[in-house]
Amino acid sequence: MSDYMPTDITPPELLPSALAHHVPDWAEAAATPADVTDWADRQARALFPYELADGWPMHPQGRTGRVGRNLPLWGENQAADPIVVAGYGQTRRVLLITRSDIEAEAIPGGMVDVHLGETAPAALVRELEEETGVDLRKHTPTILGRDLVDDWRASDHSWVASTSALYQLDVTVAAVGADDALDATWYPFGDLDQLAAAITAAGRTLYAAHQPLLQRALDHLAE
């Protein structure tokens, strides 16, 4: 007998009984993976290959200690995270938002609408403008990488794969929190310690899952 006892993180609005009456506009209607009809297509476009076990998608990195779904899709949920930096060296700054779900400072970004044919580069621009009012559609970002993110909503059967990109500006621009962002702030970004100290001084916390993405941006800027 297995001693694996994961926590079900499915919120009330995504339970089968609730979905039978109303589907939130941010989530698919499938109450379980058995209700998903396009697994072959999902696996083909996944950033990180994954398998199905008895019809259930399995996290590419293994068990998470959580089951259920608290994300838009079963299986991989593709996200786009634009890292916007202004200035150079020890005087540069980075644009972060205060997320409304966990009230932590994070990279502005969100889910790619893959079912509508949206690409990650398009989602980078859309999410940034929706959450901060900053329009960088005329700027070409540097794609930093693609990562499985340790998102607090991830489970054995639903997870986040992010495309992160760096936008380099000469100076800061006006930004204001909107949509899923309570606030938008430019923080000192000479290094990760400086950023963390500034966030702490503001009485806030840095979203841990985004720290590796921010460090990758710093590493690229140091090249």
PDB file of N, CA and C in Angstrom, residues 156-223:
ATOM      1  N   ASP A 156       0.238  17.340  -9.140  1.00  0.00           N
ATOM      2  CA  ASP A 156       0.725  16.208  -9.928  1.00  0.00           C
ATOM      3  C   ASP A 156       0.130  16.200 -11.332  1.00  0.00           C
ATOM      4  N   HIS A 157      -1.040  16.830 -11.505  1.00  0.00           N
ATOM      5  CA  HIS A 157      -1.794  16.698 -12.749  1.00  0.00           C
ATOM      6  C   HIS A 157      -2.059  18.027 -13.460  1.00  0.00           C
ATOM      7  N   SER A 158      -1.525  19.137 -12.929  1.00  0.00           N
ATOM      8  CA  SER A 158      -1.729  20.455 -13.526  1.00  0.00           C
ATOM      9  C   SER A 158      -0.580  21.353 -13.064  1.00  0.00           C
ATOM     10  N   TRP A 159       0.156  21.938 -14.004  1.00  0.00           N
ATOM     11  CA  TRP A 159       1.363  22.673 -13.632  1.00  0.00           C
ATOM     12  C   TRP A 159       1.624  23.816 -14.620  1.00  0.00           C
ATOM     13  N   VAL A 160       2.660  24.617 -14.314  1.00  0.00           N
ATOM     14  CA  VAL A 160       2.990  25.796 -15.106  1.00  0.00           C
ATOM     15  C   VAL A 160       4.357  25.647 -15.753  1.00  0.00           C
ATOM     16  N   ALA A 161       4.420  25.907 -17.063  1.00  0.00           N
ATOM     17  CA  ALA A 161       5.680  25.977 -17.805  1.00  0.00           C
ATOM     18  C   ALA A 161       5.787  27.386 -18.366  1.00  0.00           C
ATOM     19  N   SER A 162       6.816  28.126 -17.943  1.00  0.00           N
ATOM     20  CA  SER A 162       6.911  29.546 -18.279  1.00  0.00           C
ATOM     21  C   SER A 162       7.987  29.840 -19.316  1.00  0.00           C
ATOM     22  N   THR A 163       7.669  30.786 -20.208  1.00  0.00           N
ATOM     23  CA  THR A 163       8.660  31.396 -21.086  1.00  0.00           C
ATOM     24  C   THR A 163       8.988  32.762 -20.507  1.00  0.00           C
ATOM     25  N   SER A 164      10.233  32.968 -20.101  1.00  0.00           N
ATOM     26  CA  SER A 164      10.630  34.254 -19.541  1.00  0.00           C
ATOM     27  C   SER A 164      11.457  35.025 -20.559  1.00  0.00           C
ATOM     28  N   ALA A 165      11.278  36.352 -20.569  1.00  0.00           N
ATOM     29  CA  ALA A 165      11.967  37.194 -21.541  1.00  0.00           C
ATOM     30  C   ALA A 165      12.400  38.496 -20.892  1.00  0.00           C
ATOM     31  N   LEU A 166      13.513  39.034 -21.365  1.00  0.00           N
ATOM     32  CA  LEU A 166      14.076  40.271 -20.827  1.00  0.00           C
ATOM     33  C   LEU A 166      13.823  41.436 -21.774  1.00  0.00           C
ATOM     34  N   TYR A 167      13.237  42.499 -21.232  1.00  0.00           N
ATOM     35  CA  TYR A 167      13.092  43.771 -21.941  1.00  0.00           C
ATOM     36  C   TYR A 167      14.045  44.766 -21.293  1.00  0.00           C
ATOM     37  N   GLN A 168      14.942  45.346 -22.073  1.00  0.00           N
ATOM     38  CA  GLN A 168      15.904  46.316 -21.546  1.00  0.00           C
ATOM     39  C   GLN A 168      15.529  47.726 -22.017  1.00  0.00           C
ATOM     40  N   LEU A 169      15.248  48.610 -21.048  1.00  0.00           N
ATOM     41  CA  LEU A 169      14.921  50.001 -21.337  1.00  0.00           C
ATOM     42  C   LEU A 169      16.033  50.894 -20.799  1.00  0.00           C
ATOM     43  N   ASP A 170      16.151  52.095 -21.354  1.00  0.00           N
ATOM     44  CA  ASP A 170      17.151  53.038 -20.859  1.00  0.00           C
ATOM     45  C   ASP A 170      16.714  53.681 -19.549  1.00  0.00           C
ATOM     46  N   VAL A 171      15.419  53.977 -19.443  1.00  0.00           N
ATOM     47  CA  VAL A 171      14.888  54.635 -18.243  1.00  0.00           C
ATOM     48  C   VAL A 171      13.553  54.002 -17.877  1.00  0.00           C
ATOM     49  N   THR A 172      13.110  54.236 -16.643  1.00  0.00           N
ATOM     50  CA  THR A 172      11.808  53.719 -16.223  1.00  0.00           C
ATOM     51  C   THR A 172      10.684  54.456 -16.946  1.00  0.00           C
ATOM     52  N   VAL A 173       9.550  53.804 -17.045  1.00  0.00           N
ATOM     53  CA  VAL A 173       8.351  54.405 -17.632  1.00  0.00           C
ATOM     54  C   VAL A 173       7.214  54.293 -16.631  1.00  0.00           C
ATOM     55  N   ALA A 174       6.174  55.076 -16.822  1.00  0.00           N
ATOM     56  CA  ALA A 174       5.039  55.052 -15.905  1.00  0.00           C
ATOM     57  C   ALA A 174       4.376  53.682 -15.913  1.00  0.00           C
ATOM     58  N   ALA A 175       4.064  53.164 -14.725  1.00  0.00           N
ATOM     59  CA  ALA A 175       3.414  51.859 -14.598  1.00  0.00           C
ATOM     60  C   ALA A 175       2.413  51.923 -13.454  1.00  0.00           C
ATOM     61  N   VAL A 176       1.286  51.233 -13.621  1.00  0.00           N
ATOM     62  CA  VAL A 176       0.262  51.203 -12.582  1.00  0.00           C
ATOM     63  C   VAL A 176      -0.362  49.811 -12.538  1.00  0.00           C
ATOM     64  N   GLY A 177      -0.619  49.307 -11.341  1.00  0.00           N
ATOM     65  CA  GLY A 177      -1.205  47.979 -11.209  1.00  0.00           C
ATOM     66  C   GLY A 177      -2.630  47.932 -11.730  1.00  0.00           C
ATOM     67  N   ALA A 178      -2.942  46.882 -12.502  1.00  0.00           N
ATOM     68  CA  ALA A 178      -4.289  46.710 -13.050  1.00  0.00           C
ATOM     69  C   ALA A 178      -4.544  45.230 -13.264  1.00  0.00           C
ATOM     70  N   ASP A 179      -5.783  44.894 -13.602  1.00  0.00           N
ATOM     71  CA  ASP A 179      -6.173  43.512 -13.844  1.00  0.00           C
ATOM     72  C   ASP A 179      -5.882  42.665 -12.602  1.00  0.00           C
ATOM     73  N   ASP A 180      -4.935  41.708 -12.677  1.00  0.00           N
ATOM     74  CA  ASP A 180      -4.613  40.847 -11.529  1.00  0.00           C
ATOM     75  C   ASP A 180      -3.550  41.445 -10.614  1.00  0.00           C
ATOM     76  N   ALA A 181      -3.113  42.672 -10.884  1.00  0.00           N
ATOM     77  CA  ALA A 181      -2.045  43.297 -10.103  1.00  0.00           C
ATOM     78  C   ALA A 181      -2.608  44.397  -9.216  1.00  0.00           C
ATOM     79  N   LEU A 182      -2.275  44.318  -7.928  1.00  0.00           N
ATOM     80  CA  LEU A 182      -2.714  45.347  -6.992  1.00  0.00           C
ATOM     81  C   LEU A 182      -1.863  46.605  -7.112  1.00  0.00           C
ATOM     82  N   ASP A 183      -0.613  46.444  -7.562  1.00  0.00           N
ATOM     83  CA  ASP A 183       0.310  47.566  -7.654  1.00  0.00           C
ATOM     84  C   ASP A 183       1.406  47.204  -8.647  1.00  0.00           C
ATOM     85  N   ALA A 184       2.106  48.208  -9.154  1.00  0.00           N
ATOM     86  CA  ALA A 184       3.261  48.004 -10.024  1.00  0.00           C
ATOM     87  C   ALA A 184       4.366  48.935  -9.544  1.00  0.00           C
ATOM     88  N   THR A 185       5.551  48.376  -9.294  1.00  0.00           N
ATOM     89  CA  THR A 185       6.625  49.139  -8.662  1.00  0.00           C
ATOM     90  C   THR A 185       7.956  48.858  -9.337  1.00  0.00           C
ATOM     91  N   TRP A 186       8.780  49.914  -9.487  1.00  0.00           N
ATOM     92  CA  TRP A 186      10.158  49.764  -9.959  1.00  0.00           C
ATOM     93  C   TRP A 186      11.071  49.591  -8.742  1.00  0.00           C
ATOM     94  N   TYR A 187      11.792  48.491  -8.691  1.00  0.00           N
ATOM     95  CA  TYR A 187      12.687  48.203  -7.567  1.00  0.00           C
ATOM     96  C   TYR A 187      14.154  48.216  -8.015  1.00  0.00           C
ATOM     97  N   PRO A 188      15.071  48.551  -7.104  1.00  0.00           N
ATOM     98  CA  PRO A 188      16.502  48.442  -7.409  1.00  0.00           C
ATOM     99  C   PRO A 188      16.839  47.000  -7.799  1.00  0.00           C
ATOM    100  N   PHE A 189      17.705  46.852  -8.816  1.00  0.00           N
ATOM    101  CA  PHE A 189      17.963  45.517  -9.362  1.00  0.00           C
ATOM    102  C   PHE A 189      19.434  45.327  -9.708  1.00  0.00           C
ATOM    103  N   GLY A 190      20.315  45.829  -8.813  1.00  0.00           N
ATOM    104  CA  GLY A 190      21.734  45.592  -9.024  1.00  0.00           C
ATOM    105  C   GLY A 190      22.076  44.126  -8.876  1.00  0.00           C
ATOM    106  N   ASP A 191      21.416  43.472  -7.906  1.00  0.00           N
ATOM    107  CA  ASP A 191      21.538  42.029  -7.719  1.00  0.00           C
ATOM    108  C   ASP A 191      20.314  41.554  -6.937  1.00  0.00           C
ATOM    109  N   LEU A 192      20.217  40.256  -6.734  1.00  0.00           N
ATOM    110  CA  LEU A 192      19.025  39.704  -6.098  1.00  0.00           C
ATOM    111  C   LEU A 192      18.935  40.110  -4.628  1.00  0.00           C
ATOM    112  N   ASP A 193      20.066  40.224  -3.958  1.00  0.00           N
ATOM    113  CA  ASP A 193      20.059  40.640  -2.551  1.00  0.00           C
ATOM    114  C   ASP A 193      19.545  42.069  -2.415  1.00  0.00           C
ATOM    115  N   GLN A 194      19.964  42.941  -3.307  1.00  0.00           N
ATOM    116  CA  GLN A 194      19.504  44.328  -3.287  1.00  0.00           C
ATOM    117  C   GLN A 194      17.995  44.394  -3.520  1.00  0.00           C
ATOM    118  N   LEU A 195      17.523  43.590  -4.468  1.00  0.00           N
ATOM    119  CA  LEU A 195      16.092  43.549  -4.749  1.00  0.00           C
ATOM    120  C   LEU A 195      15.305  43.058  -3.536  1.00  0.00           C
ATOM    121  N   ALA A 196      15.760  41.964  -2.935  1.00  0.00           N
ATOM    122  CA  ALA A 196      15.064  41.397  -1.777  1.00  0.00           C
ATOM    123  C   ALA A 196      15.033  42.384  -0.622  1.00  0.00           C
ATOM    124  N   ALA A 197      16.134  43.109  -0.407  1.00  0.00           N
ATOM    125  CA  ALA A 197      16.195  44.084   0.678  1.00  0.00           C
ATOM    126  C   ALA A 197      15.211  45.221   0.447  1.00  0.00           C
ATOM    127  N   ALA A 198      15.109  45.682  -0.789  1.00  0.00           N
ATOM    128  CA  ALA A 198      14.197  46.776  -1.108  1.00  0.00           C
ATOM    129  C   ALA A 198      12.739  46.346  -0.932  1.00  0.00           C
ATOM    130  N   ILE A 199      12.452  45.111  -1.310  1.00  0.00           N
ATOM    131  CA  ILE A 199      11.087  44.600  -1.164  1.00  0.00           C
ATOM    132  C   ILE A 199      10.743  44.442   0.316  1.00  0.00           C
ATOM    133  N   THR A 200      11.682  43.922   1.092  1.00  0.00           N
ATOM    134  CA  THR A 200      11.470  43.778   2.535  1.00  0.00           C
ATOM    135  C   THR A 200      11.263  45.137   3.189  1.00  0.00           C
ATOM    136  N   ALA A 201      12.054  46.124   2.785  1.00  0.00           N
ATOM    137  CA  ALA A 201      11.934  47.472   3.340  1.00  0.00           C
ATOM    138  C   ALA A 201      10.571  48.085   3.037  1.00  0.00           C
ATOM    139  N   ALA A 202       9.957  47.644   1.948  1.00  0.00           N
ATOM    140  CA  ALA A 202       8.635  48.134   1.572  1.00  0.00           C
ATOM    141  C   ALA A 202       7.519  47.368   2.276  1.00  0.00           C
ATOM    142  N   GLY A 203       7.909  46.404   3.141  1.00  0.00           N
ATOM    143  CA  GLY A 203       6.924  45.622   3.870  1.00  0.00           C
ATOM    144  C   GLY A 203       6.270  44.540   3.032  1.00  0.00           C
ATOM    145  N   ARG A 204       6.970  44.088   1.988  1.00  0.00           N
ATOM    146  CA  ARG A 204       6.418  43.085   1.094  1.00  0.00           C
ATOM    147  C   ARG A 204       7.373  41.900   0.980  1.00  0.00           C
ATOM    148  N   THR A 205       6.966  40.881   0.245  1.00  0.00           N
ATOM    149  CA  THR A 205       7.791  39.699   0.052  1.00  0.00           C
ATOM    150  C   THR A 205       7.918  39.395  -1.434  1.00  0.00           C
ATOM    151  N   LEU A 206       9.039  38.769  -1.795  1.00  0.00           N
ATOM    152  CA  LEU A 206       9.284  38.394  -3.178  1.00  0.00           C
ATOM    153  C   LEU A 206       8.765  36.981  -3.424  1.00  0.00           C
ATOM    154  N   TYR A 207       7.998  36.803  -4.484  1.00  0.00           N
ATOM    155  CA  TYR A 207       7.454  35.495  -4.842  1.00  0.00           C
ATOM    156  C   TYR A 207       8.611  34.537  -5.143  1.00  0.00           C
ATOM    157  N   ALA A 208       8.741  33.504  -4.321  1.00  0.00           N
ATOM    158  CA  ALA A 208       9.905  32.612  -4.393  1.00  0.00           C
ATOM    159  C   ALA A 208      10.050  31.936  -5.750  1.00  0.00           C
ATOM    160  N   ALA A 209       8.949  31.575  -6.378  1.00  0.00           N
ATOM    161  CA  ALA A 209       9.014  30.850  -7.649  1.00  0.00           C
ATOM    162  C   ALA A 209       9.632  31.684  -8.762  1.00  0.00           C
ATOM    163  N   HIS A 210       9.629  33.007  -8.611  1.00  0.00           N
ATOM    164  CA  HIS A 210      10.189  33.873  -9.648  1.00  0.00           C
ATOM    165  C   HIS A 210      11.640  34.243  -9.413  1.00  0.00           C
ATOM    166  N   GLN A 211      12.188  33.882  -8.272  1.00  0.00           N
ATOM    167  CA  GLN A 211      13.585  34.219  -7.994  1.00  0.00           C
ATOM    168  C   GLN A 211      14.555  33.615  -9.014  1.00  0.00           C
ATOM    169  N   PRO A 212      14.402  32.339  -9.411  1.00  0.00           N
ATOM    170  CA  PRO A 212      15.321  31.792 -10.419  1.00  0.00           C
ATOM    171  C   PRO A 212      15.229  32.526 -11.759  1.00  0.00           C
ATOM    172  N   LEU A 213      14.031  32.983 -12.129  1.00  0.00           N
ATOM    173  CA  LEU A 213      13.875  33.703 -13.393  1.00  0.00           C
ATOM    174  C   LEU A 213      14.562  35.062 -13.327  1.00  0.00           C
ATOM    175  N   LEU A 214      14.435  35.741 -12.184  1.00  0.00           N
ATOM    176  CA  LEU A 214      15.089  37.030 -12.006  1.00  0.00           C
ATOM    177  C   LEU A 214      16.613  36.866 -11.970  1.00  0.00           C
ATOM    178  N   GLN A 215      17.087  35.806 -11.346  1.00  0.00           N
ATOM    179  CA  GLN A 215      18.529  35.561 -11.329  1.00  0.00           C
ATOM    180  C   GLN A 215      19.042  35.287 -12.730  1.00  0.00           C
ATOM    181  N   ARG A 216      18.274  34.585 -13.531  1.00  0.00           N
ATOM    182  CA  ARG A 216      18.700  34.331 -14.912  1.00  0.00           C
ATOM    183  C   ARG A 216      18.822  35.640 -15.672  1.00  0.00           C
ATOM    184  N   ALA A 217      17.893  36.570 -15.431  1.00  0.00           N
ATOM    185  CA  ALA A 217      17.982  37.881 -16.081  1.00  0.00           C
ATOM    186  C   ALA A 217      19.252  38.606 -15.655  1.00  0.00           C
ATOM    187  N   LEU A 218      19.559  38.553 -14.350  1.00  0.00           N
ATOM    188  CA  LEU A 218      20.772  39.195 -13.848  1.00  0.00           C
ATOM    189  C   LEU A 218      22.018  38.564 -14.456  1.00  0.00           C
ATOM    190  N   ASP A 219      22.032  37.259 -14.579  1.00  0.00           N
ATOM    191  CA  ASP A 219      23.171  36.559 -15.176  1.00  0.00           C
ATOM    192  C   ASP A 219      23.358  37.006 -16.625  1.00  0.00           C
ATOM    193  N   HIS A 220      22.252  37.151 -17.338  1.00  0.00           N
ATOM    194  CA  HIS A 220      22.341  37.582 -18.739  1.00  0.00           C
ATOM    195  C   HIS A 220      22.865  39.015 -18.823  1.00  0.00           C
ATOM    196  N   LEU A 221      22.405  39.880 -17.937  1.00  0.00           N
ATOM    197  CA  LEU A 221      22.846  41.274 -17.945  1.00  0.00           C
ATOM    198  C   LEU A 221      24.323  41.402 -17.592  1.00  0.00           C
ATOM    199  N   ALA A 222      24.855  40.430 -16.864  1.00  0.00           N
ATOM    200  CA  ALA A 222      26.255  40.469 -16.460  1.00  0.00           C
ATOM    201  C   ALA A 222      27.209  39.961 -17.543  1.00  0.00           C
ATOM    202  N   GLU A 223      26.652  39.380 -18.587  1.00  0.00           N
ATOM    203  CA  GLU A 223      27.500  38.809 -19.643  1.00  0.00           C
ATOM    204  C   GLU A 223      28.206  39.897 -20.460  1.00  0.00           C
TER     205      GLU A 223
END
